[in-house]
Short mmCIF file of C-alpha atoms (C1' of nucleotides) in Angstrom, two decimals:
data_model
loop_
_atom_site.label_atom_id
_atom_site.label_comp_id
_atom_site.label_asym_id
_atom_site.label_seq_id
_atom_site.Cartn_x
_atom_site.Cartn_y
_atom_site.Cartn_z
CA MET A 815 0.00 0.00 0.00
CA LYS A 816 1.19 3.47 -0.74
CA ALA A 817 2.53 5.82 1.87
CA LYS A 818 0.13 8.67 2.43
CA SER A 819 2.13 11.75 3.21
CA LYS A 820 -0.08 14.23 1.52
CA GLY A 821 -0.14 17.82 2.55
CA ALA A 822 -3.36 19.62 3.20
CA LYS A 823 -5.30 19.79 0.02
CA ARG A 824 -8.59 21.32 -0.74
CA ARG A 825 -10.68 21.63 -3.82
CA ARG A 826 -11.68 25.12 -4.84
CA THR A 827 -15.10 26.17 -3.70
CA VAL A 828 -17.56 27.83 -6.03
CA GLN A 829 -16.60 31.18 -4.61
CA GLU A 830 -12.95 30.51 -5.23
CA ASP A 831 -13.80 29.40 -8.72
CA ALA A 832 -14.47 32.99 -9.59
CA ALA A 833 -10.71 33.36 -9.71
CA CYS A 834 -10.78 31.11 -12.75
CA GLN A 835 -11.94 34.04 -14.80
CA GLU A 836 -8.54 35.74 -14.34
CA PRO A 837 -6.81 36.27 -17.71
CA ALA A 838 -3.46 35.31 -16.23
CA GLN A 839 -4.62 31.72 -15.73
CA LYS A 840 -2.69 28.99 -17.45
CA LYS A 841 -4.25 27.61 -20.60
CA ASP A 842 -5.24 24.18 -19.27
CA GLU A 843 -6.56 25.62 -16.05
CA LEU A 844 -8.74 27.97 -18.06
CA LEU A 845 -10.00 25.09 -20.09
CA LYS A 846 -10.89 23.08 -17.03
CA CYS A 847 -12.59 25.99 -15.35
CA SER A 848 -14.59 26.92 -18.38
CA ARG A 849 -15.68 23.32 -18.83
CA ARG A 850 -16.82 23.22 -15.24
CA GLN A 851 -18.55 26.55 -15.56
CA GLU A 852 -20.21 25.37 -18.76
CA LYS A 853 -21.47 22.24 -17.06
CA ARG A 854 -22.74 24.25 -14.13
CA ASN A 855 -24.57 26.63 -16.40
CA LYS A 856 -26.11 23.71 -18.24
CA GLU A 857 -27.17 22.14 -14.95
CA SER A 858 -28.58 25.33 -13.57
CA SER A 859 -30.60 26.02 -16.71
CA LYS A 860 -31.87 22.45 -16.50
CA THR A 861 -32.94 22.87 -12.89
CA ALA A 862 -34.32 26.30 -13.62
CA ALA A 863 -36.53 24.85 -16.31
CA ARG A 864 -37.57 22.02 -14.02
CA SER A 865 -38.39 24.19 -11.09
CA THR A 866 -40.20 27.12 -12.61
CA LYS A 867 -43.09 26.25 -10.35
CA LEU A 868 -40.97 26.54 -7.22
CA PRO A 869 -41.37 29.69 -5.21
CA TRP A 870 -37.63 30.37 -5.16
CA SER A 871 -36.00 33.06 -7.20
CA SER A 872 -32.77 32.02 -8.86
CA LYS A 873 -30.90 34.08 -6.30
CA ASP A 874 -32.64 32.22 -3.48
CA ARG A 875 -31.94 28.87 -5.10
CA ARG A 876 -28.31 29.78 -5.41
CA LEU A 877 -28.21 30.80 -1.78
CA ARG A 878 -29.88 27.60 -0.66
CA ARG A 879 -27.52 25.55 -2.77
CA LEU A 880 -24.54 27.24 -1.15
CA GLU A 881 -25.99 26.56 2.29
CA SER A 882 -26.52 22.94 1.32
CA ASN A 883 -22.96 22.68 0.12
CA GLU A 884 -21.72 24.06 3.41
CA ARG A 885 -23.76 21.55 5.38
CA GLU A 886 -22.56 18.72 3.20
CA ARG A 887 -18.97 19.83 3.64
CA GLN A 888 -19.47 19.90 7.40
CA ARG A 889 -21.06 16.47 7.32
CA MET A 890 -18.13 15.05 5.39
CA HIS A 891 -15.70 16.65 7.82
CA ASN A 892 -17.53 14.96 10.68
CA LEU A 893 -17.34 11.69 8.84
CA ASN A 894 -13.62 12.16 8.32
CA ASN A 895 -13.17 12.95 12.00
CA ALA A 896 -14.86 9.68 12.79
CA PHE A 897 -12.52 7.88 10.40
CA GLN A 898 -9.57 9.54 12.10
CA ALA A 899 -10.82 8.50 15.52
CA LEU A 900 -11.16 4.96 14.24
CA ARG A 901 -7.61 5.00 12.83
CA GLU A 902 -6.31 6.07 16.20
CA VAL A 903 -7.76 3.09 18.06
CA ILE A 904 -6.48 0.48 15.64
CA PRO A 905 -3.18 -0.70 17.08
CA HIS A 906 0.15 -1.34 15.33
CA VAL A 907 -0.30 1.25 12.66
CA ARG A 908 2.34 3.92 12.56
CA ALA A 909 0.92 7.41 12.49
CA GLU A 910 2.88 8.59 9.48
CA ASN A 911 1.34 5.89 7.31
CA LYS A 912 -2.19 7.12 7.17
CA LEU A 913 -4.65 4.36 6.34
CA SER A 914 -7.05 4.98 3.54
CA LYS A 915 -10.74 4.84 4.35
CA ILE A 916 -11.23 1.39 2.89
CA GLU A 917 -8.15 0.11 4.70
CA THR A 918 -9.39 1.58 7.95
CA LEU A 919 -12.76 -0.12 7.66
CA THR A 920 -11.32 -3.45 6.59
CA LEU A 921 -8.69 -3.46 9.30
CA ALA A 922 -11.20 -2.40 11.95
CA LYS A 923 -13.57 -5.17 10.94
CA ASN A 924 -10.87 -7.82 11.17
CA TYR A 925 -9.55 -6.35 14.39
CA ILE A 926 -12.97 -6.63 15.98
CA LYS A 927 -13.30 -10.19 14.74
CA SER A 928 -9.90 -11.14 16.08
CA LEU A 929 -10.66 -9.58 19.47
CA THR A 930 -13.97 -11.37 19.62
CA SER A 931 -12.36 -14.65 18.76
CA THR A 932 -9.68 -14.10 21.39
CA ILE A 933 -12.23 -13.26 24.06
CA LEU A 934 -14.25 -16.33 23.23
CA ARG A 935 -11.23 -18.58 23.24
CA MET A 936 -10.14 -17.26 26.62
CA SER A 937 -13.60 -17.65 28.09
CA ASN A 938 -14.54 -20.92 26.41
CA GLY A 939 -17.64 -19.29 25.06
CA HIS A 940 -19.06 -18.62 28.50
CA LEU A 941 -19.16 -15.00 29.45
CA PRO A 942 -21.10 -14.37 32.65
CA SER A 943 -21.95 -10.83 31.69
CA ALA A 944 -23.19 -11.82 28.30
CA VAL A 945 -25.10 -14.99 29.15
CA ASP A 946 -28.58 -15.15 27.75
CA ARG A 947 -30.79 -15.42 30.81
CA SER A 948 -33.95 -15.94 28.83
CA GLY A 949 -33.52 -19.68 29.04
CA SER A 950 -32.14 -20.39 25.61
CA GLY A 951 -29.05 -22.14 26.95
CA SER A 952 -25.67 -21.40 28.40
CA ARG A 953 -23.90 -20.09 25.32
CA SER A 954 -23.22 -16.41 25.40
CA LYS A 955 -24.92 -14.00 23.08
CA LEU A 956 -21.51 -12.87 21.98
CA TYR A 957 -20.63 -16.39 20.91
CA GLU A 958 -23.90 -16.85 19.07
CA HIS A 959 -23.58 -13.54 17.33
CA TYR A 960 -20.03 -14.29 16.40
CA GLN A 961 -20.96 -17.64 14.89
CA GLN A 962 -23.72 -16.01 12.90
CA GLN A 963 -21.25 -13.52 11.49
CA CYS A 964 -18.25 -15.74 10.94
CA GLY A 965 -19.28 -19.34 10.94
CA GLU A 966 -17.54 -22.06 12.92
CA GLU A 967 -14.51 -22.58 10.74
CA GLU A 968 -13.50 -18.95 10.58
CA SER A 969 -13.41 -18.32 14.27
CA THR A 970 -9.83 -19.46 14.79
CA GLU A 971 -8.42 -17.68 11.79
CA GLN A 972 -9.27 -14.10 12.63
CA LEU A 973 -6.20 -13.26 14.64
CA GLN A 974 -3.95 -14.66 11.94
CA LYS A 975 -5.86 -12.74 9.30
CA TYR A 976 -5.58 -9.50 11.22
CA SER A 977 -1.85 -9.88 11.79
CA THR A 978 -1.27 -10.66 8.15
CA GLN A 979 -3.23 -7.63 7.10
CA ILE A 980 -1.36 -5.29 9.38
CA HIS A 981 1.88 -6.74 8.13
CA SER A 982 0.95 -6.19 4.50
CA PHE A 983 -0.21 -2.62 5.14
CA ARG A 984 3.06 -1.81 6.83
CA GLN A 985 5.13 -3.41 4.12
CA GLY A 986 3.25 -1.74 1.32
CA SER A 987 3.60 1.71 2.78
"C1'" DT B 985 1.58 9.39 -17.09
"C1'" DA B 986 -1.81 6.22 -15.15
"C1'" DG B 987 -4.09 5.00 -11.22
"C1'" DG B 988 -5.49 5.59 -6.41
"C1'" DC B 989 -7.40 8.46 -3.06
"C1'" DC B 990 -9.74 12.28 -1.76
"C1'" DA B 991 -12.67 16.80 -1.39
"C1'" DT B 992 -16.27 19.11 -3.26
"C1'" DC B 993 -20.49 19.94 -5.77
"C1'" DT B 994 -24.89 18.43 -7.04
"C1'" DG B 995 -29.60 16.52 -7.40
"C1'" DG B 996 -32.51 13.00 -5.71
"C1'" DT B 997 -34.60 10.67 -1.82
"C1'" DC B 998 -35.55 9.87 2.98
"C1'" DC B 999 -36.65 11.40 7.52
"C1'" DT B 1000 -38.32 14.41 11.22
"C1'" DA C 1282 -40.67 22.23 4.59
"C1'" DG C 1283 -36.11 21.73 5.42
"C1'" DG C 1284 -32.18 19.19 6.80
"C1'" DA C 1285 -29.69 14.72 6.52
"C1'" DC C 1286 -28.10 11.26 3.77
"C1'" DC C 1287 -26.55 9.20 -0.43
"C1'" DA C 1288 -24.37 8.31 -4.85
"C1'" DG C 1289 -22.48 10.02 -9.15
"C1'" DA C 1290 -19.48 13.27 -11.42
"C1'" DT C 1291 -15.48 15.95 -11.54
"C1'" DG C 1292 -10.96 17.44 -10.83
"C1'" DG C 1293 -6.70 18.01 -7.80
"C1'" DC C 1294 -2.78 15.87 -5.57
"C1'" DC C 1295 0.42 12.25 -5.01
"C1'" DT C 1296 3.17 8.09 -6.00
"C1'" DA C 1297 5.06 4.32 -8.69
#
DNA sequence: TAGGCCATCTGGTCCT
DNA sequence: AGGACCAGATGGCCTA
């Protein structure tokens, strides 16, 4: 896996896009900006035609769109914070090798499985705090849930799988 | 330079 | 009705 040592990067916002109109822009940048602008104009004329019945003026729509964008940006930032928090509780990963989102989720899933399997092995499948007292037997809910998720044969392989994965992430980075 | 990863914008749909 | 959520599109940055 690649090392992720990217600096802070941020896509231009619509407001910042206005700078694209500067004559000093490089040729390809101008092309990209104008293409984007063109697409936006096409989209906005499409939506304008579609929503002629709506009570919003085009100025209002624009304003509401900008507010929406801001909320969406905030939402994605929150999501990224959650990803970061998750990265920080997965052990054996060096901080400078930032896990991608998919790696984080995959590793977290296998980490949870390996922990569950370890707990069950250490407790022989009988956890006093997790015993189902409804009368369905002595097996813990944790054990039952785990078997539903993993199946019998997988339960002993999780730790190995997790270690292998960590190893490969570290090597690839 | 291609490919991976990511941020942002956007419109549609769901939920409160 | 309005905000949250989602997925697709787009383009920037970085590395091999």
